Structure formats: structure tokens, C-alpha cells
mmCIF file of C-alpha atoms and ligand atoms in Angstrom:
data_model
loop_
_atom_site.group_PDB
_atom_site.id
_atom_site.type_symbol
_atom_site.label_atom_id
_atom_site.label_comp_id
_atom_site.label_asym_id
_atom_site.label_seq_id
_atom_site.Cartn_x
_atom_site.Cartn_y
_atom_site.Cartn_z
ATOM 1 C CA UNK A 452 0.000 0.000 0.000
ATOM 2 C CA UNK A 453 1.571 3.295 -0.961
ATOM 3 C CA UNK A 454 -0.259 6.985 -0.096
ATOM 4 C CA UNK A 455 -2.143 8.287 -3.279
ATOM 5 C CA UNK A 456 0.276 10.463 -6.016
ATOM 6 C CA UNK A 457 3.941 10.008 -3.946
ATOM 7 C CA UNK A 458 6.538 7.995 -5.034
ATOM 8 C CA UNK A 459 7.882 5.013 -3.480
ATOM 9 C CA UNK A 460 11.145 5.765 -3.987
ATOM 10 C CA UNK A 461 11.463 1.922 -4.250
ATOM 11 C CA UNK A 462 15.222 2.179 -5.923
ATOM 12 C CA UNK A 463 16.255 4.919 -2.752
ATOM 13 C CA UNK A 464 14.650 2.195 -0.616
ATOM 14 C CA UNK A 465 15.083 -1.191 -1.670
ATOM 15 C CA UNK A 466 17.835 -0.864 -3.651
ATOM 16 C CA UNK A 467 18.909 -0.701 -7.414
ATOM 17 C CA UNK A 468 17.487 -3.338 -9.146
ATOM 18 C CA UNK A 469 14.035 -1.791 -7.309
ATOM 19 C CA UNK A 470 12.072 0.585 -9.991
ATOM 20 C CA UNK A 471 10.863 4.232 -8.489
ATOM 21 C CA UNK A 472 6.684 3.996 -9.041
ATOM 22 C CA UNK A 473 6.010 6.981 -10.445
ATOM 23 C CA UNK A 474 9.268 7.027 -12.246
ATOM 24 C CA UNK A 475 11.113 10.452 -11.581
ATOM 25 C CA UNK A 476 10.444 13.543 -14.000
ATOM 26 C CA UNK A 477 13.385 15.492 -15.487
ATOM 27 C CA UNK A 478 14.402 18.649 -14.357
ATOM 28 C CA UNK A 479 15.705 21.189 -16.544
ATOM 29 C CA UNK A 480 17.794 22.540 -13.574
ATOM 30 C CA UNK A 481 17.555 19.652 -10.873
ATOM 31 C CA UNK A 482 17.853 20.786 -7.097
ATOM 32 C CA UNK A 483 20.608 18.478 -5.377
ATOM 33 C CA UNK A 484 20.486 19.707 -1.651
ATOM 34 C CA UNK A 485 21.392 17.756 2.068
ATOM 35 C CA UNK A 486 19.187 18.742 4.569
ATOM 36 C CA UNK A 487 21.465 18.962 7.690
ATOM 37 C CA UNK A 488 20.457 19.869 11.467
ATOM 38 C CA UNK A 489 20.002 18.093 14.330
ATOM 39 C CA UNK A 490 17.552 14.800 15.275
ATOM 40 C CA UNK A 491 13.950 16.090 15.051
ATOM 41 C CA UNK A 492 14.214 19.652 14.193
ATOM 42 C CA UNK A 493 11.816 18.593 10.942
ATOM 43 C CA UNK A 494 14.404 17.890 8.134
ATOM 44 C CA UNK A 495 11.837 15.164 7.533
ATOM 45 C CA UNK A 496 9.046 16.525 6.972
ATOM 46 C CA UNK A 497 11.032 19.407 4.991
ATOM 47 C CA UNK A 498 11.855 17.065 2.272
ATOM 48 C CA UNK A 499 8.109 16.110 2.132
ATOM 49 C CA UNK A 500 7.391 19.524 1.874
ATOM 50 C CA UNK A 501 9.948 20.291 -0.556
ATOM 51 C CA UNK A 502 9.201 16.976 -2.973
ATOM 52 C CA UNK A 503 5.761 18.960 -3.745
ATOM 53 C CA UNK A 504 7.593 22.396 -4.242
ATOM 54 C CA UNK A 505 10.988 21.315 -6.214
ATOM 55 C CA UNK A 506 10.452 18.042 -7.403
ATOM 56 C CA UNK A 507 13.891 16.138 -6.087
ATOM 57 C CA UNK A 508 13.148 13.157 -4.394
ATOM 58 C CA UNK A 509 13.468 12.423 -1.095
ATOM 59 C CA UNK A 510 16.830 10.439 0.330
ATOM 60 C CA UNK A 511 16.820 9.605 4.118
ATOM 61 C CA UNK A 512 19.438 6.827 5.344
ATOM 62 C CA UNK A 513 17.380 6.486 8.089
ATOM 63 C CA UNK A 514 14.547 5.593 6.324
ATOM 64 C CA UNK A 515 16.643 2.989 4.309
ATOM 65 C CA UNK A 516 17.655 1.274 7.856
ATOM 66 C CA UNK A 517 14.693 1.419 9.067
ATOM 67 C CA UNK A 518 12.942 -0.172 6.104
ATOM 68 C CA UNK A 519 15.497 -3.049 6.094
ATOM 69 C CA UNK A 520 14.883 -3.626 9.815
ATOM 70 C CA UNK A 521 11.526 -4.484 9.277
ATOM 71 C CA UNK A 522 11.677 -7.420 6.728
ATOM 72 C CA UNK A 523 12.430 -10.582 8.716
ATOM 73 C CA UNK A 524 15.355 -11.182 10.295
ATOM 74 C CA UNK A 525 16.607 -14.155 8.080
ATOM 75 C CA UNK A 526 16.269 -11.425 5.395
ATOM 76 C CA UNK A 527 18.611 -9.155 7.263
ATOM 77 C CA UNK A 528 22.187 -8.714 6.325
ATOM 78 C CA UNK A 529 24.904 -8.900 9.277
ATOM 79 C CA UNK A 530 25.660 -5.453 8.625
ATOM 80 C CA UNK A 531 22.156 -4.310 8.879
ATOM 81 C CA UNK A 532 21.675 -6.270 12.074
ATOM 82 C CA UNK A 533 24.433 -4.400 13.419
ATOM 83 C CA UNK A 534 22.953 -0.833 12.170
ATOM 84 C CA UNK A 535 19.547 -1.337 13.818
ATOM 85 C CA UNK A 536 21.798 -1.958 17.359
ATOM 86 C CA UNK A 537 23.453 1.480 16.736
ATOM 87 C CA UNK A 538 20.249 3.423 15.582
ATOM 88 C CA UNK A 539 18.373 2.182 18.853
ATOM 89 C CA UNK A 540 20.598 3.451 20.751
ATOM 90 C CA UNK A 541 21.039 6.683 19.298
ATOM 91 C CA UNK A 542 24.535 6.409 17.847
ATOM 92 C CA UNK A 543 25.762 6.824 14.716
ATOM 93 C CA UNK A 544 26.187 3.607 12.371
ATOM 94 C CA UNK A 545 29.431 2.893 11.025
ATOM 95 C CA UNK A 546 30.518 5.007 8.291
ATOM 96 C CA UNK A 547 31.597 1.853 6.303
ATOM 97 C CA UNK A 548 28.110 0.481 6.557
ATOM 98 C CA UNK A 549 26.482 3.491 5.536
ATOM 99 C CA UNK A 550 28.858 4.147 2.808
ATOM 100 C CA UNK A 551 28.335 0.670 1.394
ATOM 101 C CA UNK A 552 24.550 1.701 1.397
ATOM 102 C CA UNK A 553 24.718 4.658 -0.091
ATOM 103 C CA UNK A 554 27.277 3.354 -2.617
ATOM 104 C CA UNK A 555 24.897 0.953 -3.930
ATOM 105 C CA UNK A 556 22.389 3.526 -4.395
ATOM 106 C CA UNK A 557 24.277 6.246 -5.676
ATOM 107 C CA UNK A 558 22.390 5.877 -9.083
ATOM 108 C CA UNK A 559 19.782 7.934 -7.148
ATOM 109 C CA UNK A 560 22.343 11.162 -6.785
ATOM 110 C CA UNK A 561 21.799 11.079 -11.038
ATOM 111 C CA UNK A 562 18.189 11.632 -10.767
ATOM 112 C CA UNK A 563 16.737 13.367 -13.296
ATOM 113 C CA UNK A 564 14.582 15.411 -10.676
ATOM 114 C CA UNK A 565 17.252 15.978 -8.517
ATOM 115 C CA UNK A 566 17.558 14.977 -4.660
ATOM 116 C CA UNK A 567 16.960 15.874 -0.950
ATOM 117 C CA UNK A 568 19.354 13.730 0.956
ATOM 118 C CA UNK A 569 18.537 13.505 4.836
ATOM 119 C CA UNK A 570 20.357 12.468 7.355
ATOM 120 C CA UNK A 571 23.617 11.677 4.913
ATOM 121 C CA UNK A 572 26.215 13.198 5.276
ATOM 122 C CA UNK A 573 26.302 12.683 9.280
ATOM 123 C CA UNK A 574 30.679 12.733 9.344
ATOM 124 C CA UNK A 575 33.213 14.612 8.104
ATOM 125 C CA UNK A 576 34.276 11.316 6.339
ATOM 126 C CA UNK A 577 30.809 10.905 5.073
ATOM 127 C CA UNK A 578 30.939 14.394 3.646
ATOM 128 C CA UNK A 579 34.541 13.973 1.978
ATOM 129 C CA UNK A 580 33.173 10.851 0.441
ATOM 130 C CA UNK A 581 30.145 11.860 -1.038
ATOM 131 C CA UNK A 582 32.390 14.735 -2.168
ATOM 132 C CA UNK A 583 34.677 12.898 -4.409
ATOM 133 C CA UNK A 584 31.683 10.569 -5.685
ATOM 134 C CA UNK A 585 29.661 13.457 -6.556
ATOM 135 C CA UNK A 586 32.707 15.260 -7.795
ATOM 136 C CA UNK A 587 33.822 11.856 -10.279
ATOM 137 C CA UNK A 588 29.927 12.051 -11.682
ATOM 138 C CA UNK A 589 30.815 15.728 -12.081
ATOM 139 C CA UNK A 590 27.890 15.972 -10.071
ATOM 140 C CA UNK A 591 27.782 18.888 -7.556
ATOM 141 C CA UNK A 592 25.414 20.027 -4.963
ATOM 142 C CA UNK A 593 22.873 22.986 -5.619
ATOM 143 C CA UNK A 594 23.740 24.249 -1.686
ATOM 144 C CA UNK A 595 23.064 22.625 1.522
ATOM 145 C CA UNK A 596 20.378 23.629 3.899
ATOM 146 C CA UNK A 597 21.077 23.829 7.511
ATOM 147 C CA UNK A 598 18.208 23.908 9.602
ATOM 148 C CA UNK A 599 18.154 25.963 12.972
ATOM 149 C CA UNK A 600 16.300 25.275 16.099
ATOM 150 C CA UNK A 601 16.504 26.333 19.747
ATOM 151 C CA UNK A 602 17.423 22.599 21.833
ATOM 152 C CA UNK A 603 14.284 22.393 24.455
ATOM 153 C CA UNK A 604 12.239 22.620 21.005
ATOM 154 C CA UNK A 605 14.116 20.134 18.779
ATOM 155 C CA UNK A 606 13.266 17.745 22.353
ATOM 156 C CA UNK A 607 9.614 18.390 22.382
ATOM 157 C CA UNK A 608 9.528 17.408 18.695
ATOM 158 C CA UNK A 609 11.088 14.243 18.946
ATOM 159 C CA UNK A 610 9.243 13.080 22.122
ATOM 160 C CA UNK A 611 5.572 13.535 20.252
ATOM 161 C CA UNK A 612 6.717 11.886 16.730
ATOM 162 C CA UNK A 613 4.956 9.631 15.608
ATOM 163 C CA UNK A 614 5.489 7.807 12.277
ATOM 164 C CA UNK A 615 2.874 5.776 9.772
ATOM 165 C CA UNK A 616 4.228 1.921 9.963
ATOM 166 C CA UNK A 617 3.528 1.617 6.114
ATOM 167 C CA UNK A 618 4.383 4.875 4.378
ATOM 168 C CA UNK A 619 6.379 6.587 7.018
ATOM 169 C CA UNK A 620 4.470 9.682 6.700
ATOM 170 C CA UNK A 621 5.343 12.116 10.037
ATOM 171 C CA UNK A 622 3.314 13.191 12.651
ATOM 172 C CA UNK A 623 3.092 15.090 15.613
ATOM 173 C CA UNK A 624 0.953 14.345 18.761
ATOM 174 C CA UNK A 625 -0.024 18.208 19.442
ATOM 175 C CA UNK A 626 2.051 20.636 16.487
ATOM 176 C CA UNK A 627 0.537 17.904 13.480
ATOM 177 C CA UNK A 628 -1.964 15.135 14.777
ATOM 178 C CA UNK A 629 -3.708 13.088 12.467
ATOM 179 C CA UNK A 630 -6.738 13.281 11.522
ATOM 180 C CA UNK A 631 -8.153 10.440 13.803
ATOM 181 C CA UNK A 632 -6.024 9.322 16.246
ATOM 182 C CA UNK A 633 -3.135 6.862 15.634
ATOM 183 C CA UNK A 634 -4.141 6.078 12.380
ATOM 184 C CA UNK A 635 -2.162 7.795 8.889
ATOM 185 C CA UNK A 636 -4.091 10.683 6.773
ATOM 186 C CA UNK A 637 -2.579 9.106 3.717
ATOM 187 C CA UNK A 638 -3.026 5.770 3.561
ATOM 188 C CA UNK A 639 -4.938 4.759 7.083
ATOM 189 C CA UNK A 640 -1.957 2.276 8.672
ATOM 190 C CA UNK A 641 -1.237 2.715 12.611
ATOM 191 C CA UNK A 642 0.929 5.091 13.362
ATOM 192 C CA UNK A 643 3.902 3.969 16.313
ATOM 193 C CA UNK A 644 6.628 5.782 18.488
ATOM 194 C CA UNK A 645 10.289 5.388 16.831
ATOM 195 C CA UNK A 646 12.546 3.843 19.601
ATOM 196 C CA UNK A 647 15.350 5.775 19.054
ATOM 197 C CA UNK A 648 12.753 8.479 20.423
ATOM 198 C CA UNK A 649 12.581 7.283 23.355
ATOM 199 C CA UNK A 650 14.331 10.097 26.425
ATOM 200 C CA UNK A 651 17.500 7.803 26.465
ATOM 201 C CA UNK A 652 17.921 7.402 22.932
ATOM 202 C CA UNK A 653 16.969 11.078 22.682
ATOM 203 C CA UNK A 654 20.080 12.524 24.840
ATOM 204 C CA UNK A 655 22.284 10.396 23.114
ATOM 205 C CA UNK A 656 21.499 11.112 19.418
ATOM 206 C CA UNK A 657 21.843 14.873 20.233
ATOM 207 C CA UNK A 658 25.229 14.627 22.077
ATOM 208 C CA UNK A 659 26.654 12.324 18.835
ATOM 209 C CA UNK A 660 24.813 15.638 16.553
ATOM 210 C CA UNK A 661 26.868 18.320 18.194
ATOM 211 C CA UNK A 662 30.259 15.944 18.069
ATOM 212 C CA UNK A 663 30.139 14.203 14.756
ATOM 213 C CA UNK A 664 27.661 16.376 12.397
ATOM 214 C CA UNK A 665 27.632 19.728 13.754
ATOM 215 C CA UNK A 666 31.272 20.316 12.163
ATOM 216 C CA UNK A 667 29.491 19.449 9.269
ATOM 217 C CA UNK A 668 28.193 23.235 9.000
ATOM 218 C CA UNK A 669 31.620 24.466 8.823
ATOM 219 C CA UNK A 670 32.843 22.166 6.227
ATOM 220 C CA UNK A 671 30.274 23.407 3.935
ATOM 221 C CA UNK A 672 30.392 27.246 4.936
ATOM 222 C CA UNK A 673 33.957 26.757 3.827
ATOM 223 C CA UNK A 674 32.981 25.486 0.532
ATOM 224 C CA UNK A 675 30.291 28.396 -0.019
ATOM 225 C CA UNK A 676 27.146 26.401 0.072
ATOM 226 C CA UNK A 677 25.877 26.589 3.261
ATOM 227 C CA UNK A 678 22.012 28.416 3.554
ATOM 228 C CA UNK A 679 20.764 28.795 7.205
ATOM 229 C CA UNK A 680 17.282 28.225 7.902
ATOM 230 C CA UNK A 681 15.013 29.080 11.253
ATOM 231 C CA UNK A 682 13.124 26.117 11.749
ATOM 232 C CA UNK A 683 10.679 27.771 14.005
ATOM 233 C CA UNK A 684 6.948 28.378 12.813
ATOM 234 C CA UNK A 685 4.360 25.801 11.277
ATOM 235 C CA UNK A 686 6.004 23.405 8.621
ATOM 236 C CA UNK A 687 4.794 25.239 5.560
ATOM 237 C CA UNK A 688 6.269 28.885 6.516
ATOM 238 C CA UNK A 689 9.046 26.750 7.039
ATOM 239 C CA UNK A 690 8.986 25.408 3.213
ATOM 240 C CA UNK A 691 8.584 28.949 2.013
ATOM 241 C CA UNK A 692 11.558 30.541 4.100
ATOM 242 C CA UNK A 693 13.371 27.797 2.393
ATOM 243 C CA UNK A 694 11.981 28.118 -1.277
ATOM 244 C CA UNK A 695 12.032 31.490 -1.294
ATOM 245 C CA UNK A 696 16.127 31.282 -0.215
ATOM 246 C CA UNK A 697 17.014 28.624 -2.484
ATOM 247 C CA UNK A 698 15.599 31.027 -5.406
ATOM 248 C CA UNK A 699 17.638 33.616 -4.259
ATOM 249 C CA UNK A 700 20.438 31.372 -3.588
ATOM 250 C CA UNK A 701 20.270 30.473 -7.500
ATOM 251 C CA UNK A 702 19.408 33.477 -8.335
ATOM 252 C CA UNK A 703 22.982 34.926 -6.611
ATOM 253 C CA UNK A 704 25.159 32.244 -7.717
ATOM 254 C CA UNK A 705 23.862 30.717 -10.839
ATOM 255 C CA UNK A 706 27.217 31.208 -12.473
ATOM 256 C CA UNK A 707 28.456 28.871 -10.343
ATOM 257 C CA UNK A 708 26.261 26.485 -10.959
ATOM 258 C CA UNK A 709 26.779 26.564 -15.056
ATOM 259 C CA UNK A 710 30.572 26.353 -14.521
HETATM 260 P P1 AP5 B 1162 17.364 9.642 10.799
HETATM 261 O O1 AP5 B 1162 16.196 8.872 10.386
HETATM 262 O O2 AP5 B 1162 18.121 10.416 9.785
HETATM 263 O O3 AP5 B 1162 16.914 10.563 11.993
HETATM 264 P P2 AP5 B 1162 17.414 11.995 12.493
HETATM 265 O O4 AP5 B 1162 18.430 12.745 11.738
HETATM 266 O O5 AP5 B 1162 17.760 11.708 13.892
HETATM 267 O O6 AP5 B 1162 16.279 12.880 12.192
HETATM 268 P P3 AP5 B 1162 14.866 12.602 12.549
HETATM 269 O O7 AP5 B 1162 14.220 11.745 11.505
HETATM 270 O O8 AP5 B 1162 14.793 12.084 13.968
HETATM 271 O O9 AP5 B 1162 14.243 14.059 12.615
HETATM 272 P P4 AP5 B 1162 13.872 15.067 11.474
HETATM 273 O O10 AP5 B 1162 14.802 16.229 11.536
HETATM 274 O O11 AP5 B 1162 13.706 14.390 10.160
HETATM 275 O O12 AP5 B 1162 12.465 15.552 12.049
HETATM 276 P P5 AP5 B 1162 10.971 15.223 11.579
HETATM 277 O O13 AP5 B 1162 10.660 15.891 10.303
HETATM 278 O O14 AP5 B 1162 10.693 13.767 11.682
HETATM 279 O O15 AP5 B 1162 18.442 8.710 11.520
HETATM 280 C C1 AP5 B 1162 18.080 7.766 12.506
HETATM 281 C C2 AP5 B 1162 19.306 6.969 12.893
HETATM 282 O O16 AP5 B 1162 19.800 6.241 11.744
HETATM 283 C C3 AP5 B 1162 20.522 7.761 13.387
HETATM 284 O O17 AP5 B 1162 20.415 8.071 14.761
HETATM 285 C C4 AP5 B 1162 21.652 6.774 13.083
HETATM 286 O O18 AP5 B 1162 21.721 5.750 14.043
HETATM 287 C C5 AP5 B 1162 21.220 6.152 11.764
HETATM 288 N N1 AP5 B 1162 21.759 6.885 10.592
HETATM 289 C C6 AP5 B 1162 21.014 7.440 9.599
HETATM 290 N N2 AP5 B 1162 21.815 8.039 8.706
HETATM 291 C C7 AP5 B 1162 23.085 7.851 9.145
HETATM 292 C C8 AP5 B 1162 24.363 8.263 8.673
HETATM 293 N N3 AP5 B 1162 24.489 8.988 7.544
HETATM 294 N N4 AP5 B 1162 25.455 7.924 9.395
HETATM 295 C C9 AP5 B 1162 25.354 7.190 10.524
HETATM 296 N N5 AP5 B 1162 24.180 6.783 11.039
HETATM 297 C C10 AP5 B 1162 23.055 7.110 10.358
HETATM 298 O O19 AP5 B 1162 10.174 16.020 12.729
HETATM 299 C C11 AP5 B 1162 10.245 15.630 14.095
HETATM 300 C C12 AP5 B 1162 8.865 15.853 14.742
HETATM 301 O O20 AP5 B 1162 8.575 17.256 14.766
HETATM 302 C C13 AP5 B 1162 7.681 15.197 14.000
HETATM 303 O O21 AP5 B 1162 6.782 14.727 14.939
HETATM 304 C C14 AP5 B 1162 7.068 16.356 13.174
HETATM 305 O O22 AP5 B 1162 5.687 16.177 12.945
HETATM 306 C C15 AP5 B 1162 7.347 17.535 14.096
HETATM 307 N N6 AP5 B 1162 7.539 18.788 13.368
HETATM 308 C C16 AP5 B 1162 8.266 18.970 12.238
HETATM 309 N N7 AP5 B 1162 8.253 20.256 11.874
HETATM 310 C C17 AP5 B 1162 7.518 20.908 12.803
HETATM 311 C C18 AP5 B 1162 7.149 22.276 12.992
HETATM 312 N N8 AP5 B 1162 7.515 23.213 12.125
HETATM 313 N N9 AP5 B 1162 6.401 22.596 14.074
HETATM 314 C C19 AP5 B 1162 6.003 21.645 14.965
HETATM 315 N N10 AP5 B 1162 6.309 20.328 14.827
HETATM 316 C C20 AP5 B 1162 7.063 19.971 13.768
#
């Protein structure tokens, strides 16, 4: 069961030899963005947002993890049974497991509508990596959005997620409740807690933000493509600070872009 008019993103989430349903559209000028800030300050439901508004499909790692960990487990790889460990506790998974992911799917950074990665990069040697891939494709990123939130807000927003089991559409228990309770808008499938939200999975997954990703905003100030974004305010005025910067963002350096 998939929710009405969005993709599946099947190749993102199952893999290559899995075919997107709706294919991706072209783009005459595709966005390629990363969505960084911290766990739960709505990067999320940002790319939703921004799927309907630009067109780039949506890349989460998590959501790639997470999908694996719920086939059986004599369908599970050693490496992902290792991943789900890390994720429940909050900590990062191994670069060399995510990088073997990604690597597999990096047909998806050549979409023809572009992409919204979330949650990858998470490391400096995630970012140098995707770097030199992207850079071998001559492939480069549009800019890279870094999403701003004071911290006692980024914790209420975790603590009242709540996802749909079937097509992982995002909710919120007060700031975005569905329609009738527990059960998705989109597609009607119970809704459940994450339990890497849980309070002790919480503190650590913000502790591992500020030591291992949070450099992350430096590294691509440096290489003059980093847009800042308040995160406060409902999710759409949200999606239109960002639209309206990324056309100015073109707008200022589009000679960059055609070099
Ligand atoms: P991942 O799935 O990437 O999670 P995350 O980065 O921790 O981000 P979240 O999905 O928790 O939050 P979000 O910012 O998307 O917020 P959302 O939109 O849902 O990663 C999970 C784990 O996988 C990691 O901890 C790690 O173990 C592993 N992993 C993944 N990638 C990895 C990598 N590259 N390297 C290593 N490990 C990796 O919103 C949160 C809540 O707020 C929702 O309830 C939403 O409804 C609500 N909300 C959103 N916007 C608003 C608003 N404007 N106002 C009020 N409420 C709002």
C-alpha cells in the first residue's frame, strides 16, 4: 500500500534493481540539496514539503535502515543487524556500513529530478566521500540547507513523533496530529513511536549531533554552500523561508552552478 500520487522511492529504498513507481520527471535545472540539522528539528518533513515544491526526491538513510529492519530477520544482512543496534541506541552507524549503502544507491544522486538527501552526510568522512563521488559524476550540490532550532524545542519534537508503519508519513501528537487518532491521513496504517525516540535514545542522538555532524556546518560554509534556515513556525512557513532562499540562492550564484 503506498499513499495516493507520492513515489515510493522503491530504488532509494530497496535498492537498485528496485524501480521508483512513479518514475522520476526530469528537471531542466535539478535541485541536489542535504538537509542537515540536528535529530527532530523537521528535516523530515522538509523534504516532504519540498518533494511537492521542487520536485527532487526524497533520500533519508534512516529511512533505508529502518525499512530493512523491518523485513524478517533471516532477510537481514549482518551489517544491517548491526545498524539497527546502533540506531536504537542513538549512535551513529558505522561510516563503512552506511557508505556501502549509499554506494549501492548512488544511481539515485543522477536523478533526473534531482535529490533531498537527509540524514547523509552525518561525518566529516561521510561528507569527503560523497564529495569525491559526486565530484567523479561531475555531479555537484545545488547548496546545503542547515536547519536551525533552539534545543528544548528540537526535544519536544522528537518526544511527540509519531510515524505511519507503512508509508512513514510524520506526525506530531499536538504541532501535526492526524486526523483520527493513531491512524495515517494518507493511507490509514497505525501510526507507532520510533525507539530511538525514546528520552535515552533522545540525549544520546543529540550529544553524537553536536560531536560528529555539527562540524558538518563548517565544512560546507567553507565550501560556499551553506544556507541557514530558522526552523521555528508551522512546517509550511518553514517550506517557504526555504523556497524562497534557495531562489535567491540560485538566483545569486547561478554562475556557479553553469561552470
Ligand atoms: P534519521 O532517520 O536520519 O533521523 P534523524 O536525523 O535523527 O532525524 P529525525 O528523523 O529524527 O528528525 P527530522 O529532523 O527528520 O524531524 P521530523 O521531520 O521527523 O536517523 C536515525 C538513525 O539512523 C541515526 O540516529 C543513526 O543511528 C542512523 N543513521 C542514519 N543516517 C546515518 C548516517 N548517515 N550515518 C550514521 N548513522 C546514520 O520532525 C520531528 C517531529 O517534529 C515530527 O513529529 C514532526 O511532525 C514535528 N515537526 C516537524 N516540523 C515541525 C514544525 N515546524 N512545528 C512543529 N512540529 C514539527
Amino acid at each position: 500500500m503506498t499513499a495516493p500520487g507520492k513515489p515510493d522511492r522503491a530504488a532509494w529504498i530497496q535498492g537498485p534493481s528496485a524501480r521508483c513507481n512513479p518514475p522520476p520527471g526530469r528537471a531542466d535545472a535539478p535541485w541536489r540539496l542535504v538537509l542537515l540539522g540536528a535529530p527532530g528539528v523537521g528535516k523530515g518533513t522538509q523534504a516532504d514539503l519540498l518533494h511537492q515544491r521542487l520536485n527532487a526526491c526524497h533520500l533519508s538513510t534512516g529511512d533505508v535502515f529502518r525499512a530493512a529492519g523491518g523485513r524478517a530477520e533471516c532477510d537481514q544482512s549482518p551489517a544491517i543487524k548491526a545498524a539497527l543496534q546502533y540506531m536504537k541506541r542513538g549512535d551513529l552507524v558505522p561510516d563503512s556500513i552506511v557508505w556501502e549503502m549509499l554506494l549501492e544507491r548512488s544511481g539515485c544522486l543522477r536523478c533526473g529530478g534531482g535529490f533531498l538527501l537527509d540524514g547523509f552526510p552525518r561525518t566529516l568522512a561521510q561528507a569527503e566521500s560523497l564529495k569525491h563521488l559526486m565530484e567523479n559524476q561531475r555531479l555537484y550540490l545545488t547548496a546545503v540547507l542547515n536547519y536551525r532550532l533552539p534545543l528544548n524545542e528540537v526535544v519536544a519534537r522528537l518526544s511527540g513523533r509519531r510515524t505511519c508503519q507503512n508509508c512513514k508519513a510524520v506526525y506530531h501528537i499536538t504541532e501535526r496530529p492526524p486526523k483520527t487518532a493513531d491512524s495515517c491521513d494518507r493511507c490509514g496504517a497505525n501510526l507507532f513511536q520510533r525507539e530511538d525516540d525514546r528520552p535515552e535514545s533522545i540525549k544520546v542522538r543529540l550529544e553524537t549531533y553536536e560531536k560528529s555532524t555539527a562540524p558538518l556546518i563548517e565544512f560546507y560554509q567553507r565550501l560556499g554552500i551553506l544556507v541557514t534556515i530558522a526552523a521555528n513556525g508551522t512546517p509550511e512557513e518553514i517550506c517557504e523561508r526555504t523556497v524562497t532562499a534557495l531562489e535567491d540562492w540560485r538566483e545569486r550564484n547561478s554562475a556557479r552552478e553553469h561552470a
